[in-house]
Short mmCIF file of C-alpha atoms and ligand atoms in Angstrom, two decimals:
data_model
loop_
_atom_site.label_atom_id
_atom_site.label_comp_id
_atom_site.label_asym_id
_atom_site.label_seq_id
_atom_site.Cartn_x
_atom_site.Cartn_y
_atom_site.Cartn_z
CA MET F 9 141.97 98.24 -165.89
CA SER F 10 143.23 101.92 -166.37
CA VAL F 11 143.82 102.26 -169.57
CA ASP F 12 140.54 100.18 -170.41
CA PHE F 13 139.03 103.18 -168.26
CA ASP F 14 140.28 106.33 -170.16
CA LYS F 15 139.40 104.44 -173.59
CA TYR F 16 136.11 104.63 -171.86
CA ILE F 17 135.84 107.87 -170.82
CA GLU F 18 137.49 109.04 -174.37
CA GLU F 19 135.51 107.67 -177.06
CA LEU F 20 131.98 107.97 -174.42
CA GLN F 21 133.16 112.50 -175.09
CA ALA F 22 134.41 112.11 -178.98
CA SER F 23 130.49 109.65 -178.88
CA ILE F 24 129.57 112.84 -177.29
CA MET F 25 130.61 115.76 -179.29
CA GLU F 26 129.47 113.86 -183.10
CA ASP F 27 125.81 114.28 -180.68
CA VAL F 28 126.82 117.93 -179.93
CA ARG F 29 128.36 117.92 -183.60
CA ARG F 30 125.16 117.28 -185.22
CA THR F 31 123.04 118.99 -183.37
CA TYR F 32 124.72 122.45 -183.10
CA THR F 33 126.66 124.19 -185.65
CA GLU F 34 130.19 125.09 -185.30
CA LYS F 35 130.12 128.27 -183.89
CA VAL F 36 127.26 127.19 -180.91
CA VAL F 37 130.35 124.09 -180.21
CA GLU F 38 133.35 126.72 -180.05
CA HIS F 39 131.01 128.87 -178.18
CA TRP F 40 129.74 125.79 -174.98
CA MET F 41 133.78 125.72 -175.23
CA HIS F 42 134.80 128.80 -175.13
CA PRO F 43 132.78 131.19 -173.59
CA ARG F 44 133.72 134.48 -174.02
CA ASN F 45 132.76 137.77 -171.21
CA LEU F 46 131.99 135.13 -168.56
CA GLY F 47 132.69 137.09 -165.25
CA ARG F 48 131.68 139.80 -164.11
CA LEU F 49 132.30 143.80 -163.77
CA LYS F 50 132.66 145.55 -160.51
CA ALA F 51 130.65 149.01 -160.58
CA PRO F 52 129.25 148.38 -163.88
CA ASP F 53 127.31 151.81 -165.42
CA GLY F 54 124.67 149.29 -166.73
CA TYR F 55 123.44 145.88 -164.56
CA GLY F 56 120.68 143.79 -166.02
CA LYS F 57 119.39 140.37 -163.94
CA VAL F 58 116.19 138.57 -166.15
CA THR F 59 114.79 135.37 -165.59
CA GLY F 60 113.46 133.22 -168.64
CA SER F 61 110.13 131.74 -169.54
CA CYS F 62 112.43 128.07 -168.58
CA GLY F 63 113.63 129.73 -164.60
CA ASP F 64 117.79 130.21 -165.63
CA THR F 65 118.77 133.81 -164.85
CA MET F 66 121.33 135.72 -166.80
CA GLU F 67 122.93 138.41 -165.47
CA ILE F 68 124.80 141.17 -168.09
CA PHE F 69 127.55 144.43 -167.26
CA LEU F 70 128.51 146.91 -169.01
CA LYS F 71 130.90 148.94 -169.24
CA VAL F 72 130.36 152.54 -171.38
CA LYS F 73 132.65 155.07 -172.61
CA ALA F 74 132.23 157.83 -175.06
CA ASP F 75 128.89 156.73 -175.66
CA ARG F 76 130.84 152.66 -176.78
CA ILE F 77 130.40 149.47 -174.90
CA ALA F 78 133.92 149.54 -173.36
CA GLU F 79 133.56 145.74 -171.34
CA ILE F 80 130.91 143.17 -171.63
CA ARG F 81 130.47 140.51 -169.10
CA PHE F 82 127.52 137.81 -168.58
CA LEU F 83 127.10 135.32 -165.38
CA THR F 84 124.01 132.58 -166.27
CA ASP F 85 123.37 129.53 -163.76
CA GLY F 86 121.08 128.27 -166.77
CA CYS F 87 122.04 125.83 -169.42
CA GLY F 88 125.32 125.14 -171.77
CA THR F 89 122.63 126.99 -175.10
CA SER F 90 122.70 130.17 -172.86
CA ILE F 91 125.81 130.39 -171.82
CA VAL F 92 126.29 129.84 -176.02
CA CYS F 93 123.27 133.13 -176.32
CA GLY F 94 125.62 134.51 -173.60
CA SER F 95 128.70 134.59 -174.78
CA GLN F 96 127.00 135.60 -178.86
CA ILE F 97 125.79 138.51 -177.49
CA THR F 98 128.94 140.18 -175.67
CA GLU F 99 130.17 139.64 -179.00
CA LEU F 100 127.94 141.28 -181.17
CA VAL F 101 127.99 144.05 -178.06
CA ARG F 102 131.52 144.83 -177.33
CA GLU F 103 132.37 148.26 -179.48
CA LYS F 104 129.37 149.27 -179.97
CA THR F 105 126.49 152.31 -179.18
CA VAL F 106 124.52 152.80 -176.86
CA ALA F 107 122.01 152.60 -179.35
CA GLU F 108 123.33 149.71 -182.14
CA ALA F 109 123.26 147.46 -179.63
CA GLY F 110 119.95 148.28 -178.67
CA SER F 111 118.65 147.25 -182.11
CA ILE F 112 120.14 144.07 -180.81
CA THR F 113 117.05 140.75 -180.56
CA HIS F 114 117.37 137.30 -180.50
CA THR F 115 117.21 136.90 -183.70
CA SER F 116 120.34 138.67 -184.22
CA VAL F 117 122.09 136.02 -181.09
CA LEU F 118 120.04 133.22 -183.27
CA ASP F 119 121.43 134.04 -187.05
CA ALA F 120 125.71 135.42 -185.22
CA LEU F 121 125.76 131.63 -184.95
CA GLY F 122 124.30 129.97 -187.11
CA GLY F 123 120.70 128.81 -185.96
CA LEU F 124 119.27 126.67 -182.82
CA PRO F 125 117.28 124.24 -182.88
CA GLU F 126 113.45 125.26 -182.15
CA GLU F 127 113.57 124.20 -177.51
CA ASP F 128 116.83 126.06 -177.81
CA ARG F 129 115.75 129.08 -179.03
CA HIS F 130 114.13 131.12 -175.91
CA CYS F 131 117.91 130.07 -174.28
CA ALA F 132 118.76 133.80 -177.06
CA LEU F 133 115.46 135.34 -176.45
CA LEU F 134 116.90 135.41 -172.07
CA ALA F 135 120.24 137.13 -173.44
CA SER F 136 119.04 140.34 -175.76
CA ASP F 137 116.41 140.67 -172.83
CA THR F 138 119.05 141.02 -170.33
CA LEU F 139 121.02 142.93 -172.81
CA LYS F 140 117.45 145.22 -172.83
CA ALA F 141 117.72 145.39 -169.60
CA ALA F 142 121.40 146.23 -168.58
CA LEU F 143 121.13 148.84 -171.44
CA ALA F 144 117.85 150.30 -169.48
CA ASP F 145 119.63 150.46 -166.14
CA TYR F 146 122.72 152.60 -167.78
CA LYS F 147 119.97 154.63 -169.24
CA ARG F 148 119.05 155.32 -165.09
CA MET F 149 122.19 155.61 -164.14
CA LYS F 150 123.19 158.57 -166.61
CA LYS F 151 121.04 160.40 -164.48
CA ASP F 152 122.15 159.30 -160.73
CA PRO F 153 125.85 158.02 -161.36
CA TRP F 154 127.09 157.93 -157.80
CA LYS F 155 124.10 154.69 -157.84
CA LYS F 156 125.51 152.36 -159.20
CA PHE F 157 128.48 151.39 -156.35
CA TYR F 158 126.23 150.70 -154.05
CA ARG F 159 123.14 148.43 -156.55
CA VAL F 160 125.26 145.00 -158.43
CA LYS F 161 126.57 142.66 -154.95
S1 FES N 226 116.92 126.42 -170.58
FE1 FES N 226 116.82 128.40 -169.69
S2 FES N 226 118.27 129.76 -170.98
FE2 FES N 226 118.77 127.65 -171.81
#
C-alpha cells in the first residue's frame, strides 16, 4: 500500500514537472526550485513594497555601499512566478550601481528568464515596480539616514 502510494506520488510529481517544463524555460524552473535572495534585511538602505494588479505583494530590501547594491533580498506572497521574478531581479541588481539598477525593467527580467507565458508577464512587472520603489526609497533615505532604523518592521 505505502509502496504504491509512494510510486503514485513520484509519478504525479514527474507529470507535474513535465507540464512545468513544457510551459517554462529551464531558467524559470531553476529559480522556482532554488530561489535566490529570498528573505529580508534589517534596517535596509532602500525598501519597496508594491501590490500588483493581481493583488499579490512583493517587498525588496537593499543595502547600498559606495553607490553599489551590496545586498538585496525579496519577499512575496504571490504566485510561483512572482518568486521566480523576484529571484531573477535580485540577481540582475546585485553589484550594480544605483543608476544601473534603475535601468532594470520588467523586460530585463523577462529576457534574463528566457521569457514567460503571456499570463505570467505581470509578475515581472511586480518585481520591477518593487525594485523602483526600493530605489526611490533609498534616494529619500539618503537625506534622512536615521529613518531607516524605524520604518521597516
Ligand atoms: S499572479 Fe500575482 S504576481 Fe504572479
